[in-house]
Amino acid sequence: MDLKALKAQESKRKISKGYMWALFCAVFWGIWYLPGTVVWVLNPFDEMYGVIAGTSGDAVSLVVTAALITAFNALTVMLALMLWNGVLGKFGELGRTLKEFHPCSKWFFLASIFGGPIAILGSFMAMGFIGGAFAAVAALLYPVIGSVLAYYWYGEKISKRAATGIVIIILGGITIFGGGVITELAAGSVPWIGYLGGLMAAAGWGIEGAIAGKGLDISEPDVGLTLRFLGENIIWWIIIVPILAIVGYPMYSFALQAFEPLTLLVLIFAGITFGFCYVCWYKSFPLIGVGRGQGIGNLYGLCAIIFIFLFFGDVPQWTIIVGGTLCVIGSFVMFTEETSALETLRGE
Amino acid sequence: MGKNRPIKFRILELFLDGEAHWNYEIVSKIQEEYGMKGNFHRDSINFDILELASGGMLKDVEQKVDEEGIYKKDFLLHKYMITDFGKVRGSDACLRYV
């Protein structure tokens, strides 16, 4: 076979593999909202919510319960990623990367602060108080935060096309948040803390992405992601959960009760889907470019709505569907601008 | 330095000499240094090179067909060179302790 035909074949193989990884990411990410929503009605979390709500009120109880759920989510993601690294034979690389604190792993620990206690906690708050579909779609606003941050931080220019994408995503965001708030204002009670959670998810993931990228580009993503979750586990299990326990919330007694089959199964399901959506996401980037990888990955919003409909039979409000569609269109407009990655792949 | 640094650091370090290198040269050097045998590790190291290239730190400067099966018979071989961005990232990460 000649050089030209081989180049075409290689590029075709890369592109189809890249799209496959990105689609896997969207599907795993979308599925994650199923265990994320279900876990709220399982014990010990259901009981914990009731007990703390009785003494400290609904809002505080929601945040404290969400903290324990997020801590368990971090733990099961870590287990799934350790298994993944074991299968790939990357424990040696894990140790080598961990030691490079200054150039590399400090970025993962910094990223985990924004990813864990802000983005994932926010997502669980939104799932608990408003619903999975809202939580999924609200987080679609994250590229706006990411690019605004890159503008101020690295002085990265926002092109006309990216700006158009941002405007479409923001319109989507207004539809998602506004639609819900108006309906609930009419009903008399607005679950503000759920909406705050949605905003935390978008802001946290936007910031996490900008920071984690600095370490991930010079490390192996399988390893880098594991270290990012190691950071998150430290934050939850060594800092936040003990502090909440000292303040007087019954964290440990409920945490120990989580070791019952159904709850564990749901938590492990959350860990596997969440861990692998990150892995697939990063595998797609070198093959089809970061832009396309993120664009396709954002289809998770629609996947989540579909899965929630299939498994729970919940039809989301029309504002969530319209807003989510706008967000996905906006992210495609924004992310498909970068064509150089595919051109390089084509060997032009 | 050598095998106690992360693999991508070492790859960047090998390219910091400013010369263009074929992927199979880098892959076999890393395999030898880190004691990584077998095709699975070979492909995994090659994917690291691909990731560095897609991150803008290496650029693909030449391709040829692997007719003799030096790496993978009848597949493409790629020759890479470090970019300016790669030099900055590579020096930050690798040369700090030298």
Coordinates of C-alpha atoms in Angstrom, one line a residue:
Chain A
M1 CA 0.0 0.0 0.0
D2 CA 1.3 3.5 -0.8
L3 CA 2.0 6.3 1.7
K4 CA -1.1 8.3 0.7
A5 CA -3.5 5.4 1.1
L6 CA -2.0 4.4 4.4
K7 CA -2.3 8.0 5.7
A8 CA -6.0 8.0 4.7
Q9 CA -6.5 4.7 6.4
E10 CA -4.7 5.7 9.6
S11 CA -6.6 9.0 9.8
K12 CA -9.9 7.1 9.3
R13 CA -9.1 4.7 12.0
K14 CA -8.1 7.4 14.5
I15 CA -11.3 9.5 13.8
S16 CA -13.6 6.5 14.2
K17 CA -11.9 5.4 17.4
G18 CA -11.9 9.0 18.7
Y19 CA -15.7 9.4 18.1
M20 CA -16.3 6.1 19.7
W21 CA -14.4 7.1 23.0
A22 CA -16.2 10.5 23.0
L23 CA -19.6 8.8 22.6
F24 CA -18.8 6.3 25.4
C25 CA -18.0 9.3 27.5
A26 CA -21.4 10.9 26.8
V27 CA -23.2 7.6 27.6
F28 CA -21.3 6.9 30.8
W29 CA -21.7 10.5 32.0
G30 CA -25.4 10.5 31.2
I31 CA -25.9 7.2 33.0
W32 CA -24.2 8.5 36.1
Y33 CA -27.3 10.7 36.8
L34 CA -29.3 7.5 37.4
P35 CA -27.4 6.2 40.5
G36 CA -26.9 9.8 41.5
T37 CA -30.6 10.4 41.7
V38 CA -31.5 7.0 43.1
V39 CA -29.0 7.1 46.0
W40 CA -31.0 9.9 47.6
V41 CA -33.9 7.6 48.4
L42 CA -31.7 4.8 49.7
N43 CA -30.7 4.3 53.3
P44 CA -28.7 5.5 55.1
F45 CA -28.9 8.8 53.0
D46 CA -32.7 9.0 53.1
E47 CA -32.7 8.5 56.9
M48 CA -29.7 10.8 57.4
Y49 CA -31.5 13.6 55.5
G50 CA -34.6 13.2 57.7
V51 CA -32.6 13.1 61.0
I52 CA -30.5 16.2 60.2
A53 CA -33.5 18.1 58.7
G54 CA -35.3 17.5 62.0
T55 CA -32.6 19.4 64.0
S56 CA -31.0 21.8 61.5
G57 CA -33.5 22.4 58.8
D58 CA -33.9 21.1 55.2
A59 CA -31.2 23.3 53.5
V60 CA -28.4 22.3 55.9
S61 CA -29.5 18.7 55.9
L62 CA -29.4 18.6 52.1
V63 CA -25.8 20.0 51.9
V64 CA -24.5 17.7 54.7
T65 CA -26.1 14.6 53.1
A66 CA -24.8 15.6 49.7
A67 CA -21.3 15.9 51.2
L68 CA -21.4 12.3 52.4
I69 CA -22.8 11.1 49.1
T70 CA -20.1 12.9 47.2
A71 CA -17.5 11.5 49.5
F72 CA -18.7 8.0 48.7
N73 CA -18.8 8.8 45.0
A74 CA -15.2 9.9 45.1
L75 CA -14.3 6.7 46.9
T76 CA -15.9 4.4 44.4
V77 CA -14.5 6.4 41.4
M78 CA -11.1 6.0 42.9
L79 CA -11.7 2.2 43.3
A80 CA -12.8 1.9 39.6
L81 CA -9.8 3.9 38.4
M82 CA -7.4 1.9 40.6
L83 CA -8.7 -1.3 39.0
W84 CA -8.4 0.3 35.5
N85 CA -4.8 1.3 36.2
G86 CA -4.1 -2.2 37.5
V87 CA -5.4 -3.8 34.4
L88 CA -3.3 -1.4 32.3
G89 CA -0.2 -2.1 34.4
K90 CA 0.2 1.6 35.3
F91 CA 0.8 1.5 39.1
G92 CA 4.5 2.3 38.5
E93 CA 3.6 5.3 36.4
L94 CA 1.1 6.3 39.2
G95 CA 3.9 6.4 41.7
R96 CA 6.3 8.3 39.4
T97 CA 3.7 10.9 38.6
L98 CA 2.6 11.4 42.2
K99 CA 6.2 12.2 43.1
E100 CA 6.3 15.1 40.6
F101 CA 4.4 17.4 42.8
H102 CA 5.7 20.7 41.6
P103 CA 5.4 20.4 37.8
C104 CA 2.5 18.0 37.7
S105 CA 0.5 16.5 40.6
K106 CA -0.1 19.8 42.4
W107 CA -2.4 20.7 39.5
F108 CA -4.5 17.6 40.0
F109 CA -4.9 18.3 43.7
L110 CA -5.9 21.9 43.0
A111 CA -8.3 20.7 40.3
S112 CA -9.9 18.3 42.7
I113 CA -10.9 21.2 45.0
F114 CA -13.0 22.7 42.3
G115 CA -14.2 19.3 40.9
G116 CA -15.2 17.7 44.2
P117 CA -16.6 20.0 46.8
I118 CA -17.9 22.4 44.2
A119 CA -18.9 20.6 41.0
I120 CA -19.8 17.1 42.1
L121 CA -21.3 18.3 45.4
G122 CA -23.3 20.9 43.5
S123 CA -24.5 18.2 41.1
F124 CA -25.7 16.0 43.9
M125 CA -27.5 19.0 45.5
A126 CA -29.2 19.7 42.2
M127 CA -30.2 16.0 41.8
G128 CA -31.5 15.8 45.3
F129 CA -33.6 18.9 45.3
I130 CA -34.7 19.4 41.7
G131 CA -33.9 16.3 39.7
G132 CA -31.4 14.4 37.6
A133 CA -32.4 16.0 34.3
F134 CA -32.0 19.5 35.7
A135 CA -28.6 18.7 37.3
A136 CA -27.3 17.2 34.0
V137 CA -28.4 20.1 31.8
A138 CA -27.4 22.9 34.2
A139 CA -23.8 21.7 34.1
L140 CA -23.8 22.1 30.3
L141 CA -23.0 25.8 31.1
Y142 CA -19.4 24.8 32.1
P143 CA -17.7 25.7 28.7
V144 CA -18.8 29.3 29.2
I145 CA -17.0 29.5 32.6
G146 CA -14.0 27.7 31.2
S147 CA -13.5 30.1 28.3
V148 CA -14.1 33.2 30.3
L149 CA -11.5 32.0 32.7
A150 CA -9.0 31.2 30.0
Y151 CA -9.7 34.8 28.7
Y152 CA -8.7 36.4 31.9
W153 CA -6.1 33.9 33.0
Y154 CA -4.1 33.1 29.9
G155 CA -5.3 36.0 27.8
E156 CA -6.8 33.5 25.4
K157 CA -8.8 35.4 22.7
I158 CA -12.5 34.5 22.4
S159 CA -13.3 34.3 18.6
K160 CA -16.5 35.4 17.0
R161 CA -17.5 31.8 16.6
A162 CA -16.8 31.0 20.2
A163 CA -18.7 34.1 21.3
T164 CA -21.7 33.0 19.3
G165 CA -21.5 29.5 20.9
I166 CA -21.3 31.2 24.4
V167 CA -24.4 33.3 23.7
I168 CA -26.4 30.2 22.5
I169 CA -25.3 28.3 25.7
I170 CA -26.3 31.2 27.9
L171 CA -29.7 31.5 26.3
G172 CA -30.0 27.7 26.9
G173 CA -29.0 28.3 30.6
I174 CA -31.6 31.1 31.0
T175 CA -34.3 28.7 29.6
I176 CA -33.3 25.9 31.9
F177 CA -33.0 27.9 35.1
G178 CA -35.6 30.5 34.3
G179 CA -38.2 28.0 33.2
G180 CA -38.0 26.1 36.5
V181 CA -37.9 29.2 38.7
I182 CA -41.0 30.7 37.1
T183 CA -43.0 27.5 37.5
E184 CA -42.0 27.2 41.1
L185 CA -42.5 30.9 41.9
A186 CA -46.1 30.3 40.7
A187 CA -46.3 27.3 43.0
G188 CA -45.0 29.3 45.9
S189 CA -41.7 27.5 46.8
V190 CA -38.4 27.7 45.0
P191 CA -35.7 25.1 45.9
W192 CA -33.0 27.8 45.7
I193 CA -30.4 25.5 47.0
G194 CA -30.9 23.1 44.1
Y195 CA -30.4 25.9 41.6
L196 CA -27.3 26.9 43.5
G197 CA -26.1 23.3 43.1
G198 CA -26.6 23.6 39.3
L199 CA -24.5 26.7 39.2
M200 CA -21.8 25.1 41.3
A201 CA -21.6 22.2 38.9
A202 CA -21.1 24.4 35.9
A203 CA -18.6 26.8 37.6
G204 CA -16.7 24.0 39.3
W205 CA -16.3 21.9 36.2
G206 CA -15.3 24.9 34.1
I207 CA -12.6 25.8 36.6
E208 CA -11.5 22.2 37.1
G209 CA -11.0 21.7 33.4
A210 CA -8.8 24.8 33.1
I211 CA -6.6 23.8 36.0
A212 CA -6.3 20.0 35.4
G213 CA -5.3 20.6 31.8
K214 CA -2.0 22.0 33.1
G215 CA -1.0 18.7 34.6
L216 CA -2.7 16.3 32.3
D217 CA -0.9 17.4 29.1
I218 CA 2.4 16.2 30.5
S219 CA 1.1 13.1 32.3
E220 CA -0.8 10.0 31.3
P221 CA -4.5 10.8 31.7
D222 CA -5.3 7.4 33.3
V223 CA -2.8 8.2 36.0
G224 CA -3.6 11.9 36.2
L225 CA -7.3 11.3 36.7
T226 CA -6.6 8.8 39.4
L227 CA -4.5 11.4 41.2
R228 CA -7.2 14.0 40.8
F229 CA -9.6 11.6 42.6
L230 CA -7.0 10.8 45.2
G231 CA -7.0 14.6 45.9
E232 CA -10.8 14.6 46.2
N233 CA -10.8 11.6 48.6
I234 CA -8.3 13.4 50.8
I235 CA -10.5 16.5 50.8
W236 CA -13.6 14.6 51.7
W237 CA -12.4 11.8 54.1
I238 CA -9.6 13.7 55.8
I239 CA -10.9 17.2 55.9
I240 CA -14.6 17.8 55.3
V241 CA -16.2 14.7 56.7
P242 CA -14.2 14.9 60.0
I243 CA -14.9 18.6 60.3
L244 CA -18.7 18.0 59.9
A245 CA -18.4 15.2 62.5
I246 CA -16.7 17.5 64.9
V247 CA -19.3 20.2 64.4
G248 CA -21.8 17.6 65.5
Y249 CA -23.4 15.9 62.5
P250 CA -23.6 12.1 62.7
M251 CA -21.3 11.5 59.7
Y252 CA -19.6 8.3 60.8
S253 CA -22.6 6.5 62.1
F254 CA -24.4 7.0 58.8
A255 CA -21.2 6.4 56.7
L256 CA -20.9 2.9 58.3
Q257 CA -24.5 2.1 57.4
A258 CA -23.7 2.7 53.7
F259 CA -22.2 -0.8 53.7
E260 CA -25.4 -2.6 52.7
P261 CA -25.7 -4.4 49.4
L262 CA -28.2 -2.2 47.5
T263 CA -26.6 1.1 48.6
L264 CA -23.1 -0.2 47.8
L265 CA -24.2 -1.5 44.4
V266 CA -25.7 1.9 43.5
L267 CA -22.5 3.7 44.8
I268 CA -20.3 1.4 42.8
F269 CA -22.4 1.9 39.7
A270 CA -21.9 5.6 40.2
G271 CA -18.2 5.2 40.6
I272 CA -17.8 3.1 37.5
T273 CA -19.8 5.3 35.2
F274 CA -18.2 8.5 36.5
G275 CA -14.7 7.2 36.5
F276 CA -14.9 5.8 33.0
C277 CA -16.6 8.9 31.5
Y278 CA -13.5 10.8 32.5
V279 CA -11.2 8.1 31.0
C280 CA -13.1 8.0 27.7
W281 CA -13.2 11.7 27.5
Y282 CA -9.4 12.0 27.7
K283 CA -8.8 9.1 25.3
S284 CA -10.8 10.9 22.6
F285 CA -8.8 14.1 22.7
P286 CA -5.6 12.9 20.9
L287 CA -7.7 11.2 18.3
I288 CA -10.2 13.8 17.2
G289 CA -9.0 16.9 19.0
V290 CA -10.1 18.4 22.3
G291 CA -12.8 20.5 20.6
R292 CA -14.7 17.6 19.0
G293 CA -14.1 15.4 22.1
Q294 CA -15.8 18.0 24.3
G295 CA -18.5 18.7 21.8
I296 CA -19.5 15.1 21.5
G297 CA -19.0 14.5 25.2
N298 CA -21.6 17.2 25.9
L299 CA -24.2 15.0 24.4
Y300 CA -24.3 13.6 27.9
G301 CA -26.9 16.1 28.7
L302 CA -29.3 14.6 26.2
C303 CA -28.2 11.0 27.2
A304 CA -29.1 11.8 30.8
I305 CA -32.6 13.0 29.9
I306 CA -33.2 9.9 27.8
F307 CA -31.9 7.5 30.4
I308 CA -33.9 9.2 33.2
F309 CA -37.0 9.0 31.0
L310 CA -36.3 5.3 30.2
F311 CA -35.6 4.2 33.8
F312 CA -37.7 6.5 35.9
G313 CA -40.4 7.5 33.4
D314 CA -39.8 11.1 34.2
V315 CA -40.6 13.5 31.4
P316 CA -38.7 16.7 32.1
Q317 CA -40.2 20.1 31.7
W318 CA -40.1 21.4 28.1
T319 CA -37.8 24.3 29.3
I320 CA -35.1 21.7 30.2
I321 CA -35.3 20.0 26.8
V322 CA -35.2 23.3 24.9
G323 CA -32.5 24.7 27.1
G324 CA -30.4 21.5 26.9
T325 CA -30.7 21.4 23.1
L326 CA -29.5 25.0 22.9
C327 CA -26.6 24.2 25.2
V328 CA -25.5 21.2 23.1
I329 CA -25.9 23.2 19.9
G330 CA -23.9 26.1 21.5
S331 CA -21.1 23.7 22.5
F332 CA -20.8 22.3 19.0
V333 CA -20.6 25.8 17.6
M334 CA -17.9 26.7 20.1
F335 CA -15.8 23.5 20.0
T336 CA -15.8 22.6 16.3
E337 CA -13.9 25.8 15.5
E338 CA -10.5 24.2 16.1
T339 CA -9.9 22.3 12.8
S340 CA -6.1 22.1 13.1
A341 CA -6.2 18.9 15.1
L342 CA -8.0 17.0 12.4
E343 CA -5.8 18.5 9.7
T344 CA -2.8 17.2 11.5
L345 CA -4.4 13.9 11.8
R346 CA -5.0 13.9 8.1
G347 CA -1.3 14.6 7.6
E348 CA -1.8 17.7 5.5
Chain B
M1 CA 17.1 11.1 35.3
G2 CA 15.9 8.1 33.4
K3 CA 13.3 5.6 34.7
N4 CA 12.3 7.4 37.9
R5 CA 10.4 10.1 36.0
P6 CA 6.9 9.8 34.4
I7 CA 7.1 8.5 30.9
K8 CA 5.9 11.6 29.2
F9 CA 8.6 13.7 31.0
R10 CA 11.2 11.3 29.6
I11 CA 9.8 11.4 26.1
L12 CA 9.9 15.2 26.1
E13 CA 13.4 15.1 27.5
L14 CA 14.5 12.9 24.7
F15 CA 13.1 15.4 22.2
L16 CA 14.7 18.4 24.0
D17 CA 17.9 17.7 22.0
G18 CA 16.0 19.6 19.2
E19 CA 16.4 16.7 16.7
A20 CA 13.6 14.9 14.9
H21 CA 13.1 11.3 16.1
W22 CA 11.1 8.4 14.6
N23 CA 8.3 7.1 16.9
Y24 CA 9.8 3.6 16.9
E25 CA 13.1 4.9 18.1
I26 CA 11.5 6.6 21.1
V27 CA 9.1 3.8 21.8
S28 CA 11.9 1.1 21.9
K29 CA 14.1 3.4 24.0
I30 CA 11.4 3.9 26.6
Q31 CA 10.5 0.2 26.6
E32 CA 14.1 -0.6 27.3
E33 CA 14.6 2.0 30.0
Y34 CA 11.4 1.3 31.9
G35 CA 11.5 -2.5 31.3
M36 CA 8.2 -2.5 29.5
K37 CA 8.0 -5.5 27.2
G38 CA 5.3 -6.5 24.8
N39 CA 3.0 -5.0 22.2
F40 CA 0.5 -3.6 24.7
H41 CA 3.1 -1.4 26.3
R42 CA 4.5 -0.5 22.9
D43 CA 1.1 0.8 21.8
S44 CA 0.6 2.6 25.1
I45 CA 3.9 4.5 24.8
N46 CA 3.0 5.3 21.2
F47 CA -0.3 6.7 22.4
D48 CA 1.7 8.9 24.8
I49 CA 3.6 10.3 21.9
L50 CA 0.3 10.9 20.1
E51 CA -1.1 12.7 23.1
L52 CA 2.0 15.0 23.3
A53 CA 1.5 15.7 19.6
S54 CA -2.2 16.5 20.0
G55 CA -1.3 18.7 22.9
G56 CA 0.9 20.8 20.6
M57 CA 4.2 19.8 22.2
L58 CA 5.4 17.6 19.3
K59 CA 4.8 18.0 15.6
D60 CA 4.6 15.3 13.0
V61 CA 7.3 16.2 10.4
E62 CA 7.6 13.0 8.3
Q63 CA 5.9 9.7 7.6
K64 CA 7.0 6.5 5.9
V65 CA 5.6 3.1 5.4
D66 CA 7.0 0.4 7.7
E67 CA 7.9 -2.1 4.9
E68 CA 10.4 -4.1 6.9
G69 CA 8.3 -4.4 10.0
I70 CA 10.6 -2.4 12.3
Y71 CA 7.6 -1.3 14.3
K72 CA 4.4 -2.7 12.9
K73 CA 4.6 -4.0 9.3
D74 CA 2.6 -2.1 6.7
F75 CA 1.7 0.6 9.2
L76 CA 2.8 4.3 9.1
L77 CA 5.9 5.4 10.9
H78 CA 6.0 9.0 12.1
K79 CA 8.9 11.3 12.8
Y80 CA 8.3 14.0 15.4
M81 CA 10.1 17.2 16.5
I82 CA 9.6 19.2 19.6
T83 CA 7.7 22.5 19.2
D84 CA 8.4 25.8 21.0
F85 CA 5.5 25.1 23.4
G86 CA 6.9 21.6 23.9
K87 CA 10.3 23.1 24.8
V88 CA 8.7 25.4 27.4
R89 CA 6.6 22.6 29.0
G90 CA 9.4 20.1 28.7
S91 CA 11.9 22.4 30.4
D92 CA 9.5 23.3 33.1
A93 CA 8.8 19.7 33.9
C94 CA 12.0 17.9 33.2
L95 CA 15.0 20.2 33.7
R96 CA 14.0 21.6 37.0
Y97 CA 16.1 19.2 39.0
V98 CA 19.0 18.8 36.6

